[in-house]
Short mmCIF file of C-alpha atoms in Angstrom, two decimals:
data_model
loop_
_atom_site.label_atom_id
_atom_site.label_comp_id
_atom_site.label_asym_id
_atom_site.label_seq_id
_atom_site.Cartn_x
_atom_site.Cartn_y
_atom_site.Cartn_z
CA MET M 3 -7.89 -6.12 31.96
CA GLU M 4 -5.83 -8.34 29.82
CA ARG M 5 -4.77 -8.31 26.22
CA GLN M 6 -6.09 -10.99 23.80
CA LYS M 7 -3.56 -13.47 22.56
CA ALA M 8 -1.46 -12.68 19.50
CA GLY M 9 -3.52 -14.48 17.03
CA ILE M 10 -5.94 -13.71 14.38
CA GLU M 11 -8.69 -16.18 13.10
CA LEU M 12 -9.32 -16.07 9.22
CA THR M 13 -13.09 -16.57 8.59
CA GLY M 14 -13.45 -15.71 4.84
CA GLN M 15 -14.67 -12.26 5.69
CA PRO M 16 -12.71 -9.32 4.39
CA LEU M 17 -9.57 -8.38 6.30
CA GLY M 18 -8.75 -4.80 7.71
CA PHE M 19 -5.57 -2.75 7.28
CA SER M 20 -4.85 -3.34 11.01
CA ASP M 21 -5.03 -7.05 10.32
CA LEU M 22 -2.75 -6.85 7.37
CA VAL M 23 -0.24 -4.63 9.30
CA ARG M 24 0.12 -7.19 12.14
CA ILE M 25 0.05 -10.26 9.85
CA GLY M 26 2.69 -8.74 7.49
CA ALA M 27 4.83 -7.88 10.49
CA GLY M 28 4.69 -11.37 11.67
CA VAL M 29 3.44 -10.40 15.18
CA VAL M 30 0.19 -12.39 14.96
CA MET M 31 -0.31 -15.86 13.75
CA PRO M 32 -3.21 -16.50 11.49
CA SER M 33 -5.55 -19.55 11.86
CA ALA M 34 -8.51 -20.88 10.02
CA SER M 35 -11.87 -20.80 11.61
CA GLU M 36 -13.89 -23.98 11.97
CA SER M 37 -16.75 -22.44 10.19
CA GLY M 38 -14.59 -21.78 7.17
CA LEU M 39 -12.94 -25.19 7.25
CA VAL M 40 -16.47 -26.61 7.08
CA ARG M 41 -17.01 -24.80 3.92
CA VAL M 42 -13.60 -25.75 2.51
CA ARG M 43 -14.51 -29.47 3.12
CA ALA M 44 -18.04 -29.04 1.57
CA ALA M 45 -16.60 -27.46 -1.68
CA ARG M 46 -13.94 -30.15 -1.73
CA GLU M 47 -16.55 -32.89 -1.76
CA VAL M 48 -18.23 -31.18 -4.68
CA LEU M 49 -15.01 -31.13 -6.58
CA GLU M 50 -14.10 -34.67 -5.90
CA SER M 51 -17.56 -36.05 -6.74
CA THR M 52 -17.34 -34.07 -10.01
CA ILE M 53 -14.02 -35.61 -10.82
CA GLU M 54 -15.22 -39.18 -9.84
CA SER M 55 -18.27 -38.67 -12.31
CA GLY M 56 -15.77 -38.46 -15.14
CA MET M 57 -16.49 -34.72 -15.96
CA PRO M 58 -13.34 -32.73 -16.86
CA VAL M 59 -12.47 -30.09 -14.33
CA TYR M 60 -10.27 -27.31 -15.64
CA GLY M 61 -6.82 -27.22 -13.97
CA SER M 62 -7.54 -30.30 -11.99
CA THR M 63 -7.93 -33.09 -14.67
CA THR M 64 -7.11 -30.89 -17.64
CA GLY M 65 -4.35 -28.57 -18.71
CA VAL M 66 -4.56 -24.86 -18.35
CA GLY M 67 -4.66 -22.02 -20.81
CA ALA M 68 -3.98 -23.11 -24.35
CA MET M 69 -3.78 -26.71 -23.13
CA LYS M 70 -7.31 -26.56 -21.54
CA ASP M 71 -8.57 -29.51 -23.75
CA VAL M 72 -5.76 -31.94 -22.92
CA GLU M 73 -7.08 -34.32 -20.20
CA TRP M 74 -4.88 -36.30 -17.82
CA SER M 75 -5.36 -39.83 -16.73
CA PRO M 76 -5.73 -40.57 -12.87
CA GLU M 77 -2.15 -42.02 -13.04
CA ASP M 78 -0.82 -38.70 -14.27
CA LEU M 79 -2.49 -36.27 -11.88
CA ASP M 80 0.22 -36.13 -9.30
CA THR M 81 2.89 -35.48 -11.88
CA PHE M 82 0.73 -32.85 -13.56
CA ASN M 83 -0.24 -31.02 -10.35
CA LEU M 84 3.34 -30.86 -9.06
CA GLY M 85 4.59 -29.88 -12.46
CA LEU M 86 1.87 -27.38 -12.92
CA VAL M 87 2.94 -25.24 -9.72
CA ARG M 88 6.60 -25.49 -10.43
CA ALA M 89 6.36 -24.41 -14.07
CA HIS M 90 4.82 -21.18 -12.85
CA HIS M 91 7.73 -20.21 -10.70
CA PHE M 92 8.96 -17.82 -13.49
CA GLY M 93 8.95 -14.52 -11.70
CA THR M 94 12.10 -12.41 -11.96
CA GLY M 95 13.46 -9.20 -10.44
CA ALA M 96 13.77 -7.84 -6.96
CA PRO M 97 11.62 -9.56 -4.38
CA PHE M 98 8.60 -8.33 -2.50
CA SER M 99 8.88 -7.45 1.12
CA MET M 100 8.26 -10.29 3.57
CA SER M 101 5.14 -8.36 4.76
CA VAL M 102 3.66 -8.57 1.22
CA VAL M 103 4.25 -12.25 1.01
CA ARG M 104 2.97 -13.02 4.42
CA ASN M 105 -0.19 -11.15 3.67
CA ALA M 106 -0.54 -12.82 0.18
CA MET M 107 -0.64 -16.32 1.97
CA ALA M 108 -3.12 -15.01 4.50
CA ILE M 109 -5.30 -13.63 1.89
CA ARG M 110 -5.12 -16.96 -0.16
CA VAL M 111 -6.26 -18.88 2.96
CA ASN M 112 -8.94 -16.32 3.74
CA THR M 113 -10.47 -16.41 0.25
CA ALA M 114 -10.39 -20.15 0.31
CA LEU M 115 -12.44 -20.27 3.46
CA THR M 116 -15.34 -18.72 1.51
CA GLY M 117 -15.89 -22.29 0.33
CA ARG M 118 -15.85 -21.33 -3.27
CA VAL M 119 -12.39 -22.83 -4.27
CA GLY M 120 -12.55 -26.58 -3.94
CA CYS M 121 -9.03 -26.93 -2.65
CA SER M 122 -8.22 -29.53 -0.03
CA PRO M 123 -8.04 -28.64 3.72
CA GLU M 124 -4.36 -29.87 3.41
CA LEU M 125 -3.54 -26.91 1.21
CA ILE M 126 -4.98 -24.58 3.88
CA ASP M 127 -2.77 -26.23 6.50
CA ALA M 128 0.30 -25.88 4.25
CA TYR M 129 0.01 -22.13 3.88
CA LEU M 130 -0.58 -21.88 7.63
CA GLN M 131 2.38 -24.07 8.36
CA LEU M 132 4.71 -21.73 6.45
CA LEU M 133 3.40 -18.69 8.31
CA HIS M 134 3.71 -20.32 11.59
CA ALA M 135 7.25 -21.62 11.01
CA ASP M 136 8.28 -18.21 9.49
CA VAL M 137 9.33 -19.82 6.38
CA ILE M 138 8.56 -17.06 3.73
CA PRO M 139 8.91 -17.67 0.15
CA VAL M 140 11.00 -15.37 -1.89
CA VAL M 141 8.59 -13.78 -4.43
CA ARG M 142 10.26 -11.77 -7.29
CA ARG M 143 8.21 -8.90 -8.51
CA THR M 144 7.92 -9.43 -12.21
CA GLY M 145 5.58 -12.12 -13.22
CA SER M 146 1.98 -11.02 -13.53
CA ILE M 147 -0.14 -9.34 -16.21
CA GLY M 148 -2.94 -8.71 -13.61
CA CYS M 149 -5.23 -11.69 -14.60
CA ALA M 150 -4.26 -14.01 -11.82
CA ASP M 151 -0.78 -13.57 -10.35
CA ILE M 152 0.40 -16.99 -11.79
CA GLY M 153 3.99 -16.01 -11.97
CA LEU M 154 3.92 -14.48 -8.43
CA MET M 155 1.62 -17.01 -6.63
CA GLY M 156 3.60 -19.76 -8.42
CA GLN M 157 6.72 -18.93 -6.50
CA ILE M 158 4.86 -19.41 -3.23
CA GLY M 159 3.24 -22.57 -4.55
CA ALA M 160 6.51 -23.99 -5.70
CA VAL M 161 7.92 -23.42 -2.15
CA LEU M 162 5.01 -25.38 -0.69
CA THR M 163 6.31 -28.36 -2.72
CA GLY M 164 9.88 -27.84 -1.44
CA VAL M 165 11.59 -25.98 -4.29
CA GLY M 166 12.43 -22.37 -4.91
CA GLU M 167 13.75 -19.96 -2.32
CA ALA M 168 12.65 -18.84 1.11
CA VAL M 169 13.62 -16.69 3.97
CA TYR M 170 13.94 -18.40 7.42
CA HIS M 171 15.11 -16.54 10.41
CA GLY M 172 16.15 -13.70 8.21
CA ARG M 173 18.33 -15.90 5.92
CA ARG M 174 17.56 -16.45 2.27
CA MET M 175 18.09 -20.05 1.38
CA GLN M 176 16.82 -22.91 -0.85
CA ALA M 177 13.28 -23.92 0.23
CA ALA M 178 14.50 -27.50 0.91
CA ASP M 179 16.96 -26.17 3.38
CA ALA M 180 14.40 -23.88 4.99
CA PHE M 181 12.06 -26.89 5.47
CA ALA M 182 14.74 -29.03 6.99
CA ALA M 183 15.79 -26.13 9.47
CA ALA M 184 12.18 -25.49 10.31
CA ASP M 185 11.37 -29.19 10.51
CA ILE M 186 8.36 -29.14 8.26
CA ARG M 187 7.47 -31.20 5.18
CA PRO M 188 6.54 -30.09 1.67
CA VAL M 189 2.98 -30.53 0.62
CA ARG M 190 1.57 -32.93 -2.10
CA MET M 191 -0.51 -31.09 -4.59
CA LEU M 192 -3.77 -32.85 -4.96
CA PRO M 193 -6.12 -32.18 -7.93
CA ARG M 194 -7.23 -28.51 -7.82
CA ASP M 195 -4.62 -27.59 -5.21
CA SER M 196 -2.09 -26.59 -7.67
CA LEU M 197 -4.26 -24.23 -9.65
CA ALA M 198 -5.75 -22.86 -6.26
CA SER M 199 -2.04 -21.97 -5.52
CA LEU M 200 -1.69 -20.01 -8.70
CA SER M 201 -4.73 -18.61 -10.28
CA VAL M 202 -5.58 -15.74 -7.84
CA ASN M 203 -4.39 -12.26 -7.26
CA ALA M 204 -3.45 -12.54 -3.57
CA VAL M 205 0.09 -11.07 -4.14
CA SER M 206 -1.24 -8.06 -6.09
CA PHE M 207 -3.94 -7.53 -3.41
CA SER M 208 -1.29 -7.68 -0.56
CA ALA M 209 1.06 -5.25 -2.47
CA ALA M 210 -1.87 -2.93 -3.29
CA ALA M 211 -2.95 -2.85 0.37
CA GLU M 212 0.63 -2.01 1.55
CA THR M 213 1.26 0.64 -1.24
CA THR M 214 -2.17 2.28 -0.64
CA ARG M 215 -1.49 2.30 3.14
CA ASN M 216 1.93 3.89 2.57
CA ALA M 217 0.44 6.44 0.12
CA ALA M 218 -2.12 7.38 2.71
CA SER M 219 0.69 8.13 5.17
CA SER M 220 2.79 10.04 2.55
CA ILE M 221 -0.26 12.16 1.74
CA ARG M 222 -0.76 12.77 5.42
CA VAL M 223 2.67 14.20 5.73
CA LEU M 224 2.41 16.16 2.42
CA LEU M 225 -0.76 17.76 3.71
CA ALA M 226 1.08 18.79 6.82
CA THR M 227 3.89 20.40 4.91
CA GLY M 228 1.38 22.13 2.63
CA MET M 229 -0.18 23.72 5.87
CA MET M 230 3.30 24.68 6.97
CA ALA M 231 4.15 26.32 3.62
CA ALA M 232 0.89 28.18 3.59
CA GLY M 233 1.78 29.70 6.99
CA ALA M 234 5.22 30.69 5.78
CA LEU M 235 3.68 32.41 2.90
CA GLY M 236 1.11 34.21 4.96
CA ALA M 237 -1.95 32.60 3.35
CA SER M 238 -5.46 33.37 4.39
CA ARG M 239 -7.23 30.54 6.20
CA ASP M 240 -10.55 31.79 5.12
CA PRO M 241 -10.81 29.35 2.17
CA TRP M 242 -10.20 26.47 4.70
CA HIS M 243 -13.02 27.70 6.91
CA ALA M 244 -15.21 28.18 3.81
CA VAL M 245 -14.71 24.68 2.57
CA ARG M 246 -16.09 23.22 5.67
CA HIS M 247 -19.44 24.80 4.70
CA VAL M 248 -19.46 24.70 0.91
CA GLY M 249 -17.18 21.62 0.01
CA THR M 250 -17.68 18.01 -0.29
CA ALA M 251 -17.56 15.82 2.85
CA ARG M 252 -13.91 15.05 2.30
CA GLU M 253 -12.99 18.51 1.42
CA ALA M 254 -14.68 19.78 4.56
CA LEU M 255 -12.67 17.04 6.49
CA ILE M 256 -9.41 18.52 5.24
CA GLY M 257 -10.53 22.06 5.74
CA SER M 258 -11.29 21.26 9.28
CA TRP M 259 -7.87 19.54 9.88
CA LEU M 260 -6.18 22.58 8.24
CA CYS M 261 -7.87 24.94 10.58
CA ASN M 262 -7.31 22.88 13.63
CA ALA M 263 -3.70 21.89 13.05
CA SER M 264 -2.84 25.58 12.55
CA GLU M 265 -4.87 27.30 15.32
CA GLU M 266 -1.97 27.10 17.81
CA TRP M 267 0.31 29.07 15.44
CA PRO M 268 0.10 32.96 15.72
CA TRP M 269 -0.84 32.69 11.99
CA PRO M 270 0.92 35.43 9.80
CA VAL M 271 -1.37 36.90 7.06
CA ALA M 272 -0.09 38.63 3.95
CA THR M 273 -3.04 38.07 1.67
CA HIS M 274 -4.23 40.88 -0.45
CA VAL M 275 -7.80 39.88 -1.75
CA GLN M 276 -6.94 36.35 -2.74
CA ASP M 277 -4.04 33.83 -2.73
CA PRO M 278 -2.76 31.72 -5.49
CA LEU M 279 -4.72 28.52 -6.12
CA SER M 280 -2.15 26.18 -4.69
CA LEU M 281 -2.91 27.84 -1.24
CA ARG M 282 -6.57 28.46 -1.55
CA MET M 283 -7.32 24.90 -3.04
CA ILE M 284 -5.41 22.72 -0.60
CA GLY M 285 -8.77 21.46 0.74
CA GLN M 286 -10.16 20.66 -2.69
CA VAL M 287 -6.93 18.84 -3.86
CA PHE M 288 -6.35 16.82 -0.75
CA GLY M 289 -9.97 16.20 -0.26
CA ALA M 290 -10.22 14.50 -3.75
CA VAL M 291 -6.93 12.62 -3.11
CA ILE M 292 -8.13 11.06 0.23
CA GLU M 293 -11.59 10.32 -1.24
CA ASN M 294 -9.89 8.29 -3.89
CA LEU M 295 -7.50 6.52 -1.47
CA LEU M 296 -10.52 5.65 0.85
CA ALA M 297 -12.33 4.25 -2.04
CA ALA M 298 -9.46 2.30 -3.23
CA GLY M 299 -8.77 0.99 0.27
CA HIS M 300 -12.28 -0.16 0.71
CA LYS M 301 -12.08 -2.01 -2.74
CA ILE M 302 -8.78 -3.64 -1.83
CA LEU M 303 -10.10 -4.89 1.51
CA ALA M 304 -13.29 -6.29 -0.09
CA ALA M 305 -10.94 -8.34 -2.43
CA THR M 306 -9.42 -9.96 0.53
CA GLY M 307 -12.68 -11.74 1.37
CA ARG M 308 -13.87 -13.08 -2.05
CA SER M 309 -12.78 -15.85 -4.34
CA ASP M 310 -11.12 -14.81 -7.61
CA ASP M 311 -10.48 -18.33 -8.60
CA ASN M 312 -11.33 -20.24 -11.69
CA PRO M 313 -13.24 -22.68 -11.63
CA VAL M 314 -15.45 -21.97 -8.54
CA ILE M 315 -17.92 -24.09 -6.56
CA VAL M 316 -21.29 -22.52 -6.72
CA ASP M 317 -24.75 -24.17 -5.96
CA GLY M 318 -23.08 -27.51 -5.54
CA ARG M 319 -21.42 -27.37 -8.97
CA VAL M 320 -18.07 -26.75 -10.38
CA MET M 321 -18.45 -23.57 -12.61
CA THR M 322 -15.91 -21.85 -14.87
CA SER M 323 -15.34 -18.15 -13.76
CA GLY M 324 -13.96 -14.94 -14.96
CA GLY M 325 -13.24 -13.71 -11.56
CA SER M 326 -9.47 -13.59 -11.91
CA LEU M 327 -9.55 -10.21 -13.61
CA PRO M 328 -9.14 -7.51 -10.84
CA LEU M 329 -10.32 -4.54 -12.88
CA ASP M 330 -12.30 -2.91 -10.11
CA VAL M 331 -9.19 -2.56 -7.93
CA THR M 332 -7.04 -1.64 -10.86
CA ILE M 333 -9.17 1.20 -12.00
CA LEU M 334 -9.37 2.73 -8.62
CA LEU M 335 -5.56 2.46 -8.18
CA GLU M 336 -5.13 3.94 -11.68
CA ALA M 337 -7.16 6.96 -10.28
CA ALA M 338 -4.99 7.04 -7.27
CA VAL M 339 -1.91 7.28 -9.49
CA ILE M 340 -3.55 10.36 -11.17
CA CYS M 341 -4.30 11.78 -7.72
CA MET M 342 -0.68 11.50 -6.71
CA ALA M 343 0.21 13.84 -9.78
CA HIS M 344 -2.31 16.41 -8.48
CA ALA M 345 -0.80 16.24 -5.01
CA ALA M 346 2.65 16.56 -6.45
CA ARG M 347 1.63 19.55 -8.53
CA ASN M 348 0.00 21.21 -5.53
CA ALA M 349 3.09 20.89 -3.43
CA PHE M 350 5.48 21.92 -6.32
CA ASN M 351 3.48 25.07 -6.89
CA ARG M 352 3.91 26.15 -3.29
CA CYS M 353 7.73 25.44 -3.49
CA VAL M 354 7.86 27.76 -6.45
CA LEU M 355 5.91 30.46 -4.32
CA LEU M 356 8.47 30.04 -1.56
CA GLY M 357 11.31 30.77 -3.60
CA ASN M 358 10.15 33.44 -6.15
CA GLY M 359 10.47 36.44 -3.84
CA GLN M 360 6.87 37.65 -4.22
CA ARG M 361 5.29 37.09 -0.93
CA ARG M 362 5.89 38.64 2.58
CA GLY M 363 9.19 40.22 1.28
CA LEU M 364 10.95 36.78 1.17
CA PRO M 365 14.14 37.10 -0.78
CA VAL M 366 14.47 35.21 -4.15
CA ASN M 367 15.71 31.54 -3.59
CA LEU M 368 15.41 32.32 0.17
CA VAL M 369 18.91 33.72 0.31
CA PRO M 370 19.18 35.91 3.47
CA GLU M 371 19.64 39.57 3.03
CA GLY M 372 23.33 40.55 2.60
CA LYS M 373 24.51 36.92 1.92
CA ILE M 374 26.26 35.83 -1.22
CA ALA M 375 24.77 32.50 -2.24
CA THR M 376 22.77 30.79 -4.93
CA GLY M 377 20.38 29.52 -2.13
CA PHE M 378 17.47 27.13 -2.72
CA GLY M 379 16.98 27.72 -6.62
CA PRO M 380 18.55 24.29 -7.41
CA ILE M 381 16.35 22.65 -4.68
CA ILE M 382 13.27 24.03 -6.35
CA LYS M 383 14.46 22.62 -9.68
CA LEU M 384 14.62 19.27 -7.82
CA ALA M 385 11.03 19.72 -6.75
CA GLY M 386 10.12 20.25 -10.37
CA GLU M 387 11.91 17.13 -11.42
CA ILE M 388 10.00 15.13 -8.80
CA PHE M 389 6.68 16.52 -9.86
CA SER M 390 7.55 15.66 -13.48
CA ARG M 391 8.51 12.11 -12.42
CA VAL M 392 5.26 11.57 -10.62
CA LEU M 393 3.29 12.94 -13.58
CA SER M 394 5.11 10.69 -16.08
CA MET M 395 3.78 7.72 -14.30
CA SER M 396 0.08 8.77 -14.34
CA ASN M 397 -0.84 7.63 -17.83
CA PRO M 398 -3.40 4.59 -17.61
CA VAL M 399 -2.16 1.25 -18.73
CA SER M 400 -4.89 -1.17 -17.74
CA ALA M 401 -6.80 -0.93 -21.07
CA GLN M 402 -3.86 -1.81 -23.31
CA SER M 403 -4.25 -4.81 -25.48
CA LEU M 404 -2.63 -8.23 -24.81
CA VAL M 405 -3.38 -11.67 -26.08
CA VAL M 406 -1.68 -14.80 -24.67
CA ALA M 407 -2.36 -18.51 -24.37
CA ALA M 408 -3.09 -18.91 -28.01
CA GLY M 409 -5.94 -16.36 -27.80
CA MET M 410 -7.51 -18.01 -24.91
CA GLU M 411 -6.53 -15.07 -22.59
CA ASP M 412 -7.16 -11.74 -24.07
CA GLU M 413 -8.02 -9.61 -21.09
CA ALA M 414 -5.67 -8.24 -18.45
CA ALA M 415 -5.57 -5.54 -15.87
CA PHE M 416 -1.87 -5.07 -15.33
CA LEU M 417 -2.39 -4.54 -11.69
CA PRO M 418 1.18 -5.35 -10.56
CA LEU M 419 2.45 -2.70 -12.98
CA VAL M 420 -0.10 -0.09 -11.75
CA ILE M 421 0.91 -0.82 -8.16
CA GLU M 422 4.65 -0.59 -9.02
CA ARG M 423 4.08 2.95 -10.45
CA PHE M 424 1.93 3.94 -7.63
CA ASP M 425 4.66 2.83 -5.24
CA ARG M 426 7.33 4.76 -7.04
CA GLN M 427 5.03 8.00 -6.91
CA MET M 428 4.53 7.47 -3.18
CA ARG M 429 8.23 7.42 -2.57
CA ALA M 430 8.69 10.48 -4.67
CA LEU M 431 5.97 12.52 -2.63
CA LYS M 432 7.96 11.69 0.58
CA ARG M 433 10.93 13.56 -0.94
CA LEU M 434 8.72 16.44 -2.23
CA ALA M 435 7.34 16.73 1.33
CA ALA M 436 10.86 16.97 2.66
CA LEU M 437 11.74 19.74 0.27
CA GLU M 438 8.52 21.68 1.00
CA ALA M 439 9.23 21.52 4.72
CA LEU M 440 13.08 22.47 4.23
CA LEU M 441 11.97 25.57 2.09
CA SER M 442 9.23 26.51 4.60
CA ALA M 443 11.59 26.24 7.54
CA GLN M 444 13.97 28.57 5.77
CA ALA M 445 11.24 31.12 5.09
CA ILE M 446 10.07 30.86 8.77
CA ASP M 447 13.60 31.67 10.02
CA ILE M 448 13.98 34.54 7.69
CA LEU M 449 10.69 36.10 8.78
CA GLY M 450 11.10 35.20 12.47
CA ASP M 451 7.77 33.37 12.78
CA LYS M 452 7.16 31.00 15.72
CA PRO M 453 5.17 28.00 14.38
CA GLU M 454 3.39 25.86 16.85
CA GLY M 455 1.63 22.43 16.91
CA VAL M 456 2.18 20.35 13.72
CA ALA M 457 4.22 22.98 11.90
CA ARG M 458 6.51 23.13 14.76
CA MET M 459 7.10 19.38 14.69
CA LEU M 460 7.96 19.57 10.97
CA TYR M 461 10.28 22.67 11.63
CA ASP M 462 12.09 20.78 14.42
CA VAL M 463 12.69 17.72 12.05
CA VAL M 464 14.13 20.08 9.45
CA ARG M 465 16.37 21.84 11.94
CA LYS M 466 17.54 18.61 13.32
CA HIS M 467 19.14 17.63 10.01
CA ALA M 468 19.68 20.96 8.31
CA ASP M 469 20.89 24.42 9.72
CA PHE M 470 19.66 27.72 8.48
CA TYR M 471 21.11 28.39 5.09
CA VAL M 472 23.43 31.29 4.83
CA VAL M 473 26.39 29.88 2.71
CA ASP M 474 26.07 27.45 -0.28
CA ARG M 475 26.59 23.90 0.72
CA PRO M 476 25.60 20.39 -0.42
CA LEU M 477 22.08 19.46 0.48
CA SER M 478 21.55 15.96 -0.75
CA ALA M 479 22.17 14.15 2.60
CA GLU M 480 20.12 16.74 4.43
CA VAL M 481 17.13 16.28 2.14
CA GLU M 482 17.30 12.44 2.43
CA ALA M 483 17.57 12.71 6.29
CA ILE M 484 14.56 14.86 6.48
CA GLU M 485 12.64 12.60 4.18
CA GLU M 486 13.43 9.58 6.18
CA GLU M 487 12.33 11.05 9.44
CA LEU M 488 9.13 12.63 8.17
CA GLY M 489 8.21 9.33 6.48
CA SER M 490 8.86 7.23 9.59
CA GLU M 491 6.06 5.55 11.26
CA ALA M 492 7.19 7.16 14.63
CA PHE M 493 6.80 10.66 13.14
CA VAL M 494 3.39 9.83 11.57
CA SER M 495 2.24 8.48 14.97
CA GLU M 496 3.36 11.76 16.78
CA MET M 497 1.64 13.81 14.12
CA ILE M 498 -1.53 11.88 14.44
CA ALA M 499 -1.49 12.17 18.15
CA GLN M 500 -1.06 15.86 17.79
CA ALA M 501 -3.81 16.40 15.05
CA PRO M 502 -5.70 13.37 14.04
CA ILE M 503 -8.04 12.68 11.11
CA LEU M 504 -9.73 9.84 12.84
CA ALA M 505 -11.90 8.41 9.90
CA TYR M 506 -8.75 8.34 7.76
CA ASP M 507 -5.90 7.45 10.30
CA ASP M 508 -7.85 4.52 11.83
CA PHE M 509 -9.13 3.06 8.54
CA PHE M 510 -5.41 2.78 7.25
CA ALA M 511 -4.08 1.84 10.62
CA LEU M 512 -1.48 4.69 10.19
CA GLY M 513 1.41 5.22 12.44
CA SER M 514 3.63 2.76 14.26
CA LEU M 515 2.79 -0.87 15.02
CA GLU M 516 2.58 -0.02 18.66
CA ARG M 517 -0.13 2.62 17.85
CA VAL M 518 -2.05 -0.01 15.85
CA GLU M 519 -1.84 -2.53 18.64
CA GLU M 520 -2.86 0.04 21.30
CA ARG M 521 -5.96 1.07 19.26
CA LEU M 522 -6.87 -2.64 18.78
CA TYR M 523 -6.41 -3.11 22.60
CA ARG M 524 -8.82 -0.37 23.24
CA ASP M 525 -11.30 -1.91 21.00
CA THR M 526 -11.01 -5.54 22.23
CA VAL M 527 -10.07 -5.13 26.02
CA VAL M 528 -11.56 -7.78 28.16
CA ILE M 529 -13.03 -6.60 31.56
#
C-alpha cells in the first residue's frame, strides 16, 4: 500500500472541509484539472469574441459601479485593468490567517474552472504560482460589505501584479521583494482578469469555512463539558435515552452520544422527579446547534464550486449577473450566531447550578466544608459575562440598508461582519467550556466521584493546570491554560477517538491534521 502524492486537483466541483484544511495548512499543492481548463479556455473565447464585436463588457472594457457607462479604448485597457485591481487594495486592520488566504485563492481558481467566468488561463496559472511558491498575500480583514469581497480580494489581486504585501517563508515583506526571492514574475491583467480577481466572495467563503469548522470543534468540547457537569450534578440520563426515540434526528444523535460517552462513568443520580431544563434539554439545545452548523457547512462548501462573478458566461453569451450576493450563506451563519447564544446560555445555566448549593449537598461557590474562601463565585460571574458577550453579538445585521456606487449597489449581505462576530462567539465558547470543566472538576472532587471516559479526559486536563480549590487564589492563568488545551486539535482528536460522532466529526474534518490525513488515507489507499 502507498499514499497518494501530496496534491489536490481542482475541478470546479465543491471542495470538502478536509480539502480546505490541507490546502490551508499548505501541505498539499492545488492544480487545475485539464477538463476545468478546457472550460476556462472556451469561456475566454466567448469573452474575447464579444469584445472584438464591439459590444461593451462590464468591468472588461467599461468601468465598474458608478462608472459602468464609461468605455475604454483598446489602448487604455492595460492601464485600466492594472489600475482597477490596485485601486481595490483598500482593506485595513489585522490580517486574515495564511490558511484563509490560501483557501481563498484555491476557491477562486476552483470557481473559475466552472467555465462561467471568462478569465484567461494565465490568471489561473498566476494564482497557482503563488500557492506553489508559498507567496501568500497579506489580506487585511476590513474591506467588504458582503457583496463581492472587492477590498479583500483586491489585496490578493494587487499582489498578483507585484504590489502590496505578502508573506514568504514566514516573513512579511513587500510583494515585489517576495516575487524576487521566490523567482516568480507578476501577472499582466488582461481584460476581465482584473474584475475576476476582485468581484467574488472567495475570502469570505474561506473565512466562513474556517470559522464554522472551529465552531463545530468548540461545540464538540462544550457538549462534553455539559455531560461532565450533568454527572457532577447527578442528573438523570433518562431524558437522553428518551430523546433517542422522540427527538429529531440530530437530537437523537446527541442523546446517543451523551449516553455512550457517559456509560463508563459510575453515574451518580440525585434527581427527584425532574431536573432543571439546562440538564434535561442538552440533547435539544445541541441537536439544534449541530443541525444548523451542518446546514451552514454544506451551504459554504456548495459556494466553493459555483461562480459568483459578474458578468458570467452562459449559453455562449456574456451575461450580467447578480450572483455576487452571498445571502444564502450569510443567513445560515446568522442563524449559527443565534445558535451560539443558545449553547452559551445552556452552559452558563449549568455553571450556576454547580455553584448555587442546591444539588447533591454541594456547597455554595464550591467551597469545601470548613474552608474560609470566596471560592468560585467570581468565576460564575465571568461565565455570565461570557454568555452576555455571546448574546450581544447575535442580533442580525444582514438586512440593514446600505446604498453605494451612486445608487447602483443597494444590496449587501455583510457576510464578513457576520463571520467576524461568529468567530468572536466561537472563541468565547472555548472559555466557557473551560469554566464549566473547572467547576465540574471541583464538584467531582468534593463529592469523591470517579469519572471515566470523556469526563475523565476533561477532568485530567483541568487538574493538570488547576489544583483542587481550598484557598482563594488567582484563576486567570489557570482558566486560560485549560481553555487552550481543551481547544487544541490534539485534545479534540483524542476525544473523538474516545467517543466519536462520525457524521459530524468526519464532515468537518475535526481534530489534528494527522487525523484528517489518516482518514483520507483510509479512503484513498491504493492496493
